[in-house]
mmCIF file of C-alpha atoms in Angstrom:
data_model
loop_
_atom_site.group_PDB
_atom_site.id
_atom_site.type_symbol
_atom_site.label_atom_id
_atom_site.label_comp_id
_atom_site.label_asym_id
_atom_site.label_seq_id
_atom_site.Cartn_x
_atom_site.Cartn_y
_atom_site.Cartn_z
ATOM 1 C CA MET G 1 61.923 -46.401 -44.412
ATOM 2 C CA PHE G 2 61.517 -42.642 -44.901
ATOM 3 C CA TYR G 3 59.382 -43.266 -47.967
ATOM 4 C CA HIS G 4 57.113 -45.669 -46.151
ATOM 5 C CA GLY G 5 56.892 -43.209 -43.241
ATOM 6 C CA LEU G 6 55.635 -40.503 -45.570
ATOM 7 C CA ILE G 7 53.065 -42.864 -47.049
ATOM 8 C CA GLY G 8 51.879 -43.841 -43.570
ATOM 9 C CA THR G 9 51.631 -40.201 -42.497
ATOM 10 C CA PHE G 10 49.596 -39.408 -45.589
ATOM 11 C CA ARG G 11 47.210 -42.266 -44.839
ATOM 12 C CA VAL G 12 46.824 -41.213 -41.227
ATOM 13 C CA SER G 13 46.161 -37.624 -42.251
ATOM 14 C CA ARG G 14 43.186 -38.970 -44.190
ATOM 15 C CA GLY G 15 42.069 -41.154 -41.277
ATOM 16 C CA ASN G 16 38.758 -39.328 -41.038
ATOM 17 C CA PHE G 17 37.802 -40.782 -44.415
ATOM 18 C CA SER G 18 38.957 -44.385 -44.002
ATOM 19 C CA ASN G 19 38.535 -47.048 -41.368
ATOM 20 C CA SER G 20 41.290 -49.455 -42.389
ATOM 21 C CA VAL G 21 44.803 -49.666 -43.795
ATOM 22 C CA VAL G 22 45.706 -52.611 -46.033
ATOM 23 C CA ARG G 23 49.338 -53.450 -46.724
ATOM 24 C CA ASN G 24 51.020 -56.230 -48.655
ATOM 25 C CA SER G 25 54.570 -57.632 -48.624
ATOM 26 C CA LEU G 26 56.123 -54.988 -46.386
ATOM 27 C CA GLU G 27 59.062 -55.371 -44.057
ATOM 28 C CA ARG G 28 58.448 -56.133 -40.388
ATOM 29 C CA SER G 29 59.563 -52.666 -39.277
ATOM 30 C CA VAL G 30 57.288 -51.011 -41.822
ATOM 31 C CA CYS G 31 54.285 -53.027 -40.613
ATOM 32 C CA LEU G 32 55.043 -51.898 -37.071
ATOM 33 C CA GLU G 33 55.372 -48.289 -38.200
ATOM 34 C CA VAL G 34 52.007 -48.344 -39.951
ATOM 35 C CA VAL G 35 50.233 -49.488 -36.785
ATOM 36 C CA GLN G 36 52.087 -46.914 -34.684
ATOM 37 C CA LEU G 37 51.140 -44.115 -37.053
ATOM 38 C CA VAL G 38 47.492 -45.096 -36.987
ATOM 39 C CA LYS G 39 47.490 -45.345 -33.176
ATOM 40 C CA GLN G 40 49.077 -41.890 -32.892
ATOM 41 C CA SER G 41 46.581 -40.204 -35.200
ATOM 42 C CA PRO G 42 44.471 -37.368 -33.718
ATOM 43 C CA ASN G 43 41.356 -39.535 -33.387
ATOM 44 C CA LYS G 44 43.200 -42.118 -31.223
ATOM 45 C CA PRO G 45 41.440 -45.132 -32.795
ATOM 46 C CA ILE G 46 41.335 -48.645 -31.368
ATOM 47 C CA THR G 47 43.491 -50.700 -33.722
ATOM 48 C CA ALA G 48 43.364 -54.351 -34.725
ATOM 49 C CA ALA G 49 46.086 -56.075 -36.723
ATOM 50 C CA ILE G 50 45.607 -59.319 -38.643
ATOM 51 C CA GLY G 51 48.470 -61.436 -39.919
ATOM 52 C CA ASP G 52 49.504 -65.002 -40.664
ATOM 53 C CA GLY G 53 53.300 -65.046 -40.650
ATOM 54 C CA ALA G 54 56.433 -64.185 -38.691
ATOM 55 C CA ASN G 55 56.639 -60.907 -40.575
ATOM 56 C CA ASP G 56 53.416 -59.799 -38.889
ATOM 57 C CA VAL G 57 54.405 -60.483 -35.263
ATOM 58 C CA ALA G 58 55.574 -56.945 -34.462
ATOM 59 C CA MET G 59 52.443 -55.462 -36.014
ATOM 60 C CA ILE G 60 50.152 -57.839 -34.104
ATOM 61 C CA GLN G 61 51.852 -57.078 -30.793
ATOM 62 C CA GLU G 62 51.743 -53.321 -31.359
ATOM 63 C CA ALA G 63 48.013 -53.156 -32.110
ATOM 64 C CA HIS G 64 45.411 -52.998 -29.359
ATOM 65 C CA VAL G 65 43.975 -56.312 -30.566
ATOM 66 C CA GLY G 66 46.072 -58.860 -32.415
ATOM 67 C CA LEU G 67 44.480 -61.497 -34.636
ATOM 68 C CA GLY G 68 46.613 -64.392 -35.817
ATOM 69 C CA ILE G 69 45.803 -66.687 -38.733
ATOM 70 C CA MET G 70 47.362 -70.153 -38.937
ATOM 71 C CA GLY G 71 48.911 -70.073 -42.398
ATOM 72 C CA LYS G 72 51.609 -71.696 -44.494
ATOM 73 C CA GLU G 73 54.343 -69.605 -42.867
ATOM 74 C CA GLY G 74 53.945 -71.271 -39.483
ATOM 75 C CA ARG G 75 52.360 -70.346 -36.186
ATOM 76 C CA GLN G 76 54.487 -67.411 -35.077
ATOM 77 C CA ALA G 77 51.627 -64.958 -35.625
ATOM 78 C CA VAL G 78 49.172 -67.182 -33.769
ATOM 79 C CA ARG G 79 51.438 -67.554 -30.740
ATOM 80 C CA CYS G 80 51.830 -63.785 -30.378
ATOM 81 C CA SER G 81 48.207 -62.838 -31.005
ATOM 82 C CA ASP G 82 45.287 -62.201 -28.681
ATOM 83 C CA PHE G 83 42.938 -64.326 -30.788
ATOM 84 C CA ALA G 84 43.819 -67.143 -33.174
ATOM 85 C CA PHE G 85 41.859 -68.466 -36.166
ATOM 86 C CA GLY G 86 42.247 -71.440 -38.417
ATOM 87 C CA GLN G 87 41.087 -69.533 -41.485
ATOM 88 C CA PHE G 88 40.625 -65.883 -42.332
ATOM 89 C CA ARG G 89 36.934 -66.353 -43.137
ATOM 90 C CA PHE G 90 36.213 -67.005 -39.452
ATOM 91 C CA VAL G 91 37.083 -63.401 -38.596
ATOM 92 C CA ARG G 92 33.852 -62.128 -40.129
ATOM 93 C CA ARG G 93 31.660 -64.183 -37.813
ATOM 94 C CA VAL G 94 33.807 -63.408 -34.788
ATOM 95 C CA LEU G 95 33.528 -59.652 -35.322
ATOM 96 C CA LEU G 96 29.972 -59.312 -36.586
ATOM 97 C CA VAL G 97 28.303 -61.974 -34.418
ATOM 98 C CA HIS G 98 30.320 -62.853 -31.327
ATOM 99 C CA GLY G 99 31.846 -59.400 -31.031
ATOM 100 C CA HIS G 100 28.386 -57.844 -31.189
ATOM 101 C CA TRP G 101 26.876 -60.255 -28.662
ATOM 102 C CA TYR G 102 29.694 -60.136 -26.132
ATOM 103 C CA TYR G 103 29.948 -56.362 -26.168
ATOM 104 C CA LEU G 104 26.211 -56.163 -25.485
ATOM 105 C CA ARG G 105 26.498 -58.730 -22.683
ATOM 106 C CA ILE G 106 29.506 -57.282 -20.883
ATOM 107 C CA SER G 107 28.338 -53.663 -21.125
ATOM 108 C CA THR G 108 24.906 -54.543 -19.733
ATOM 109 C CA LEU G 109 26.493 -56.654 -16.996
ATOM 110 C CA VAL G 110 28.640 -53.726 -15.806
ATOM 111 C CA LEU G 111 25.791 -51.200 -15.878
ATOM 112 C CA TYR G 112 23.370 -53.640 -14.269
ATOM 113 C CA PHE G 113 25.687 -54.144 -11.295
ATOM 114 C CA PHE G 114 25.705 -50.397 -10.669
ATOM 115 C CA TYR G 115 21.928 -50.283 -11.052
ATOM 116 C CA LYS G 116 21.020 -53.168 -8.768
ATOM 117 C CA ASN G 117 23.276 -52.004 -5.959
ATOM 118 C CA ILE G 118 21.902 -48.473 -6.149
ATOM 119 C CA VAL G 119 18.394 -49.891 -5.798
ATOM 120 C CA PHE G 120 19.540 -52.026 -2.877
ATOM 121 C CA ILE G 121 21.613 -49.531 -0.861
ATOM 122 C CA THR G 122 19.764 -46.227 -1.371
ATOM 123 C CA PRO G 123 16.817 -47.200 0.912
ATOM 124 C CA GLN G 124 19.362 -47.361 3.729
ATOM 125 C CA LEU G 125 20.312 -43.764 2.925
ATOM 126 C CA PHE G 126 16.665 -42.682 3.006
ATOM 127 C CA PHE G 127 16.156 -44.572 6.255
ATOM 128 C CA ASN G 128 19.075 -42.732 7.874
ATOM 129 C CA PHE G 129 17.210 -39.447 7.520
ATOM 130 C CA LEU G 130 14.162 -40.955 9.226
ATOM 131 C CA SER G 131 16.169 -42.569 12.028
ATOM 132 C CA ALA G 132 18.182 -39.422 12.864
ATOM 133 C CA PHE G 133 21.344 -41.083 11.506
ATOM 134 C CA SER G 134 21.330 -43.649 14.283
ATOM 135 C CA THR G 135 23.376 -46.157 12.178
ATOM 136 C CA GLN G 136 20.485 -48.601 12.468
ATOM 137 C CA ALA G 137 20.346 -50.936 9.451
ATOM 138 C CA ILE G 138 17.104 -51.273 7.540
ATOM 139 C CA TYR G 139 17.968 -54.824 6.416
ATOM 140 C CA ASP G 140 18.889 -57.854 8.462
ATOM 141 C CA THR G 141 22.532 -58.934 8.164
ATOM 142 C CA ALA G 142 21.581 -62.200 6.444
ATOM 143 C CA TYR G 143 19.654 -60.267 3.808
ATOM 144 C CA LEU G 144 22.686 -58.033 3.255
ATOM 145 C CA SER G 145 24.900 -61.059 2.651
ATOM 146 C CA MET G 146 22.558 -62.958 0.337
ATOM 147 C CA TYR G 147 21.490 -60.147 -2.002
ATOM 148 C CA ASN G 148 24.420 -60.206 -4.436
ATOM 149 C CA VAL G 149 25.364 -63.830 -3.807
ATOM 150 C CA LEU G 150 22.013 -65.604 -4.187
ATOM 151 C CA PHE G 151 19.051 -63.435 -5.122
ATOM 152 C CA THR G 152 20.415 -61.329 -8.006
ATOM 153 C CA SER G 153 23.416 -63.263 -9.340
ATOM 154 C CA LEU G 154 21.947 -66.081 -11.442
ATOM 155 C CA PRO G 155 19.846 -64.052 -13.952
ATOM 156 C CA ILE G 156 22.687 -61.694 -14.880
ATOM 157 C CA LEU G 157 25.007 -64.700 -15.222
ATOM 158 C CA ILE G 158 22.613 -66.340 -17.689
ATOM 159 C CA TYR G 159 22.172 -62.999 -19.460
ATOM 160 C CA GLY G 160 25.924 -62.621 -19.814
ATOM 161 C CA LEU G 161 26.214 -66.081 -21.353
ATOM 162 C CA PHE G 162 23.246 -66.269 -23.724
ATOM 163 C CA GLU G 163 21.864 -62.783 -24.496
ATOM 164 C CA GLN G 164 21.291 -62.037 -28.201
ATOM 165 C CA ASN G 165 19.689 -58.839 -29.445
ATOM 166 C CA TYR G 166 19.822 -60.169 -33.028
ATOM 167 C CA SER G 167 20.187 -63.665 -34.425
ATOM 168 C CA ASP G 168 23.513 -64.698 -35.918
ATOM 169 C CA VAL G 169 21.928 -64.963 -39.368
ATOM 170 C CA LYS G 170 20.660 -61.385 -39.247
ATOM 171 C CA LEU G 171 23.977 -60.023 -37.997
ATOM 172 C CA LEU G 172 25.813 -61.713 -40.872
ATOM 173 C CA GLU G 173 23.271 -60.561 -43.454
ATOM 174 C CA CYS G 174 23.182 -56.977 -42.121
ATOM 175 C CA PRO G 175 26.743 -55.869 -41.254
ATOM 176 C CA HIS G 176 25.517 -52.301 -40.697
ATOM 177 C CA LEU G 177 23.989 -53.474 -37.391
ATOM 178 C CA TYR G 178 27.511 -53.357 -35.997
ATOM 179 C CA LYS G 179 27.197 -49.568 -36.042
ATOM 180 C CA GLU G 180 24.705 -49.838 -33.179
ATOM 181 C CA ILE G 181 27.551 -50.762 -30.838
ATOM 182 C CA ALA G 182 30.313 -48.751 -32.489
ATOM 183 C CA ASN G 183 32.278 -46.112 -30.558
ATOM 184 C CA ASN G 184 31.479 -47.814 -27.242
ATOM 185 C CA VAL G 185 27.946 -46.415 -27.330
ATOM 186 C CA LEU G 186 26.540 -48.873 -24.773
ATOM 187 C CA MET G 187 29.160 -47.811 -22.217
ATOM 188 C CA SER G 188 28.813 -44.088 -22.849
ATOM 189 C CA TRP G 189 27.965 -41.551 -20.175
ATOM 190 C CA CYS G 190 24.445 -41.358 -21.576
ATOM 191 C CA SER G 191 23.876 -45.095 -21.065
ATOM 192 C CA PHE G 192 25.478 -44.997 -17.634
ATOM 193 C CA LEU G 193 23.340 -42.074 -16.462
ATOM 194 C CA LYS G 194 20.215 -43.745 -17.856
ATOM 195 C CA TRP G 195 20.790 -46.839 -15.711
ATOM 196 C CA ILE G 196 21.581 -44.655 -12.697
ATOM 197 C CA ALA G 197 18.371 -42.687 -13.259
ATOM 198 C CA PHE G 198 16.358 -45.907 -13.411
ATOM 199 C CA GLY G 199 18.023 -47.053 -10.200
ATOM 200 C CA VAL G 200 17.231 -43.824 -8.364
ATOM 201 C CA TRP G 201 13.640 -43.888 -9.604
ATOM 202 C CA HIS G 202 13.094 -47.506 -8.590
ATOM 203 C CA THR G 203 14.624 -47.154 -5.147
ATOM 204 C CA THR G 204 12.628 -43.987 -4.462
ATOM 205 C CA VAL G 205 9.365 -45.685 -5.381
ATOM 206 C CA ILE G 206 10.239 -48.840 -3.434
ATOM 207 C CA PHE G 207 11.002 -46.889 -0.274
ATOM 208 C CA TYR G 208 8.395 -44.148 -0.236
ATOM 209 C CA ILE G 209 5.283 -46.068 -1.301
ATOM 210 C CA PRO G 210 5.445 -48.320 1.810
ATOM 211 C CA TYR G 211 6.567 -45.348 3.901
ATOM 212 C CA PHE G 212 3.656 -43.077 2.980
ATOM 213 C CA LEU G 213 1.222 -45.961 3.319
ATOM 214 C CA MET G 214 2.625 -46.631 6.774
ATOM 215 C CA MET G 215 2.267 -42.936 7.649
ATOM 216 C CA ILE G 216 -1.416 -43.065 6.692
ATOM 217 C CA ASN G 217 -2.096 -46.216 8.678
ATOM 218 C CA GLU G 218 0.528 -48.309 10.465
ATOM 219 C CA ALA G 219 -1.906 -51.174 11.074
ATOM 220 C CA ILE G 220 -2.058 -52.454 7.490
ATOM 221 C CA LEU G 221 -1.365 -56.103 8.254
ATOM 222 C CA LEU G 222 -3.970 -58.841 8.472
ATOM 223 C CA ASP G 223 -4.194 -58.737 12.274
ATOM 224 C CA SER G 224 -4.045 -54.908 12.377
ATOM 225 C CA THR G 225 -0.690 -54.841 14.172
ATOM 226 C CA PRO G 226 1.535 -51.839 13.379
ATOM 227 C CA ILE G 227 4.581 -52.219 11.125
ATOM 228 C CA ASP G 228 7.899 -52.168 12.946
ATOM 229 C CA GLN G 229 11.381 -51.517 11.615
ATOM 230 C CA TRP G 230 12.146 -55.102 10.556
ATOM 231 C CA MET G 231 8.771 -55.527 8.891
ATOM 232 C CA PHE G 232 9.324 -52.300 6.967
ATOM 233 C CA GLY G 233 12.765 -53.483 5.868
ATOM 234 C CA SER G 234 11.408 -56.884 4.817
ATOM 235 C CA ILE G 235 8.757 -55.248 2.628
ATOM 236 C CA ILE G 236 11.365 -53.062 0.938
ATOM 237 C CA TYR G 237 13.779 -55.969 0.485
ATOM 238 C CA HIS G 238 11.048 -58.093 -1.095
ATOM 239 C CA CYS G 239 10.247 -55.309 -3.574
ATOM 240 C CA VAL G 240 13.937 -54.723 -4.340
ATOM 241 C CA VAL G 241 14.641 -58.366 -5.198
ATOM 242 C CA THR G 242 11.502 -58.641 -7.322
ATOM 243 C CA ILE G 243 11.945 -55.401 -9.268
ATOM 244 C CA VAL G 244 15.675 -55.801 -9.887
ATOM 245 C CA ASN G 245 15.136 -59.235 -11.437
ATOM 246 C CA LEU G 246 12.104 -58.151 -13.457
ATOM 247 C CA LYS G 247 14.027 -55.138 -14.754
ATOM 248 C CA LEU G 248 16.629 -57.435 -16.292
ATOM 249 C CA TRP G 249 13.862 -59.622 -17.717
ATOM 250 C CA PHE G 250 12.213 -56.692 -19.488
ATOM 251 C CA HIS G 251 15.569 -55.362 -20.661
ATOM 252 C CA SER G 252 16.547 -58.652 -22.304
ATOM 253 C CA ARG G 253 15.659 -59.353 -25.937
ATOM 254 C CA TYR G 254 16.310 -63.085 -25.797
ATOM 255 C CA TRP G 255 13.888 -64.805 -23.455
ATOM 256 C CA SER G 256 15.295 -68.307 -23.390
ATOM 257 C CA ALA G 257 13.840 -70.950 -21.091
ATOM 258 C CA VAL G 258 17.011 -70.958 -18.979
ATOM 259 C CA PHE G 259 16.863 -67.191 -18.525
ATOM 260 C CA ILE G 260 13.185 -67.171 -17.519
ATOM 261 C CA ILE G 261 13.779 -70.035 -15.080
ATOM 262 C CA SER G 262 16.666 -68.110 -13.508
ATOM 263 C CA ILE G 263 14.420 -65.076 -12.952
ATOM 264 C CA VAL G 264 11.604 -67.121 -11.435
ATOM 265 C CA LEU G 265 14.034 -69.176 -9.366
ATOM 266 C CA SER G 266 15.658 -66.045 -7.926
ATOM 267 C CA ILE G 267 12.351 -64.513 -6.824
ATOM 268 C CA VAL G 268 10.753 -67.738 -5.605
ATOM 269 C CA GLY G 269 14.039 -68.782 -4.011
ATOM 270 C CA PHE G 270 14.127 -65.562 -2.022
ATOM 271 C CA ILE G 271 10.576 -66.110 -0.774
ATOM 272 C CA GLY G 272 11.448 -69.670 0.222
ATOM 273 C CA LEU G 273 14.710 -68.812 1.987
ATOM 274 C CA ALA G 274 13.143 -65.804 3.715
ATOM 275 C CA SER G 275 10.363 -68.070 4.963
ATOM 276 C CA ILE G 276 12.887 -70.585 6.299
ATOM 277 C CA TYR G 277 14.907 -67.801 7.906
ATOM 278 C CA ALA G 278 11.748 -66.508 9.600
ATOM 279 C CA ILE G 279 11.466 -69.801 11.514
ATOM 280 C CA ILE G 280 14.850 -69.302 13.186
ATOM 281 C CA PRO G 281 14.574 -67.429 16.506
ATOM 282 C CA GLY G 282 16.061 -63.942 16.274
ATOM 283 C CA THR G 283 15.247 -60.430 15.133
ATOM 284 C CA MET G 284 13.474 -61.732 12.002
ATOM 285 C CA TYR G 285 11.523 -64.463 13.773
ATOM 286 C CA TRP G 286 8.111 -64.836 12.080
ATOM 287 C CA VAL G 287 8.453 -61.359 10.502
ATOM 288 C CA TYR G 288 8.309 -62.460 6.859
ATOM 289 C CA PHE G 289 5.463 -64.916 7.529
ATOM 290 C CA HIS G 290 3.565 -62.082 9.144
ATOM 291 C CA ALA G 291 4.081 -59.926 6.049
ATOM 292 C CA ILE G 292 3.172 -62.422 3.323
ATOM 293 C CA SER G 293 0.016 -63.461 5.174
ATOM 294 C CA SER G 294 -1.451 -59.991 4.609
ATOM 295 C CA PRO G 295 -3.229 -59.123 1.322
ATOM 296 C CA THR G 296 -2.045 -55.551 1.799
ATOM 297 C CA PHE G 297 1.553 -56.724 1.448
ATOM 298 C CA TRP G 298 0.878 -58.264 -1.962
ATOM 299 C CA LEU G 299 -1.153 -55.265 -3.103
ATOM 300 C CA LEU G 300 1.712 -53.031 -2.026
ATOM 301 C CA SER G 301 4.202 -55.170 -3.944
ATOM 302 C CA VAL G 302 2.139 -55.073 -7.145
ATOM 303 C CA LEU G 303 1.718 -51.296 -6.842
ATOM 304 C CA ALA G 304 5.444 -50.736 -6.358
ATOM 305 C CA ILE G 305 6.344 -53.018 -9.273
ATOM 306 C CA ALA G 306 3.866 -51.297 -11.581
ATOM 307 C CA VAL G 307 4.971 -47.773 -10.691
ATOM 308 C CA CYS G 308 8.628 -48.750 -11.092
ATOM 309 C CA LEU G 309 8.524 -50.711 -14.323
ATOM 310 C CA VAL G 310 5.761 -49.057 -16.360
ATOM 311 C CA PRO G 311 8.019 -46.098 -17.311
ATOM 312 C CA ASP G 312 10.841 -48.502 -18.214
ATOM 313 C CA THR G 313 8.577 -50.631 -20.360
ATOM 314 C CA THR G 314 7.043 -47.584 -22.023
ATOM 315 C CA ILE G 315 10.453 -46.178 -22.922
ATOM 316 C CA THR G 316 11.636 -49.557 -24.216
ATOM 317 C CA VAL G 317 8.564 -49.958 -26.418
ATOM 318 C CA LEU G 318 8.395 -46.388 -27.723
ATOM 319 C CA THR G 319 12.101 -45.790 -28.370
ATOM 320 C CA PRO G 320 12.310 -47.949 -31.565
ATOM 321 C CA HIS G 321 9.212 -46.241 -32.970
ATOM 322 C CA ILE G 322 10.601 -42.786 -32.181
ATOM 323 C CA LEU G 323 13.957 -43.599 -33.772
ATOM 324 C CA SER G 324 12.202 -45.021 -36.828
ATOM 325 C CA ALA G 325 10.100 -41.878 -37.174
ATOM 326 C CA LEU G 326 13.190 -39.668 -36.866
ATOM 327 C CA TYR G 327 14.970 -41.733 -39.520
ATOM 328 C CA ARG G 328 12.033 -41.453 -41.929
ATOM 329 C CA THR G 329 11.907 -37.709 -41.310
ATOM 330 C CA LYS G 330 15.622 -37.419 -42.026
ATOM 331 C CA VAL G 331 15.245 -39.366 -45.292
ATOM 332 C CA TRP G 332 12.279 -37.200 -46.317
ATOM 333 C CA ILE G 333 14.217 -33.989 -45.636
ATOM 334 C CA GLY G 334 17.126 -35.330 -47.668
ATOM 335 C CA LYS G 335 14.847 -36.095 -50.627
ATOM 336 C CA CYS G 336 13.296 -32.627 -50.428
ATOM 337 C CA ARG G 337 16.721 -30.993 -50.484
ATOM 338 C CA THR G 338 17.769 -33.109 -53.461
ATOM 339 C CA GLU G 339 14.634 -32.186 -55.414
ATOM 340 C CA THR G 340 15.110 -28.515 -54.554
ATOM 341 C CA THR G 341 18.719 -28.615 -55.757
ATOM 342 C CA GLU G 342 17.698 -30.256 -59.033
ATOM 343 C CA LEU G 343 15.078 -27.567 -59.631
#
């Protein structure tokens, strides 16, 4: 045991130079010790243990992720594992393809929920400053209830089920693509702050473009009647639902028919339900009909969408080219240094 402990400590001390530890025909306690030593190393890595027999149970349970293979020694390892496989060759596809896809999907889903609620709620904060903090809501209560349940839920659900930034064939042929998601890069503070920045930018544009236009001339509707509080809130809500769904559309790299239909259905569904709700007597009676009957409303919507999404689209398009240019520059500098050293 002491001998194996020294070997494990030596391997861990060189952990900066290796990403895996392979062992063969060791005792159960030694397997457990190896995983514990790796977990306790200074870098605090996320560990995964793969085994196919009863001798591997302790190791599988100790690791952060346990993978069990159904082998000749029985199913003890499978029963104690987090994920089970019929054959070892399936692990490659699970890690390189499904692991890549699902990490992309779940990380985007989490960040998108922060983003879309920032875009939705922040106009209320801006409105509080204009209303002298009177606690008056900018949205109708029905709109508040239906935002996350109906108008923005279906596209992100489809995204979380079917999104693919690369095809399965390419991910299997190019294992180095896994490095793009290594070290939890998509859930880093940089990614989080980027989504928050987009949310703040979008909500600022959505609120202040109608506001400044209303300050210039309140009578912008078709019949020249001034905009009231509920009309102002309806315009903002319409822009929020449209931009939040289009943002996810432009962010996605896999435009399947189901995904596109979910985006269109969410936006068109909102317009339809808002129109039906406008028929019911109450605070919103005929408000939305009054808004959509004005060409100014549609011009305002297009302007807000363009100002919001053009920077996003520009960054999305230019980023791969910038990264490619930086990579080529790095390679060129490396070649120059090599040639200089040889001289």
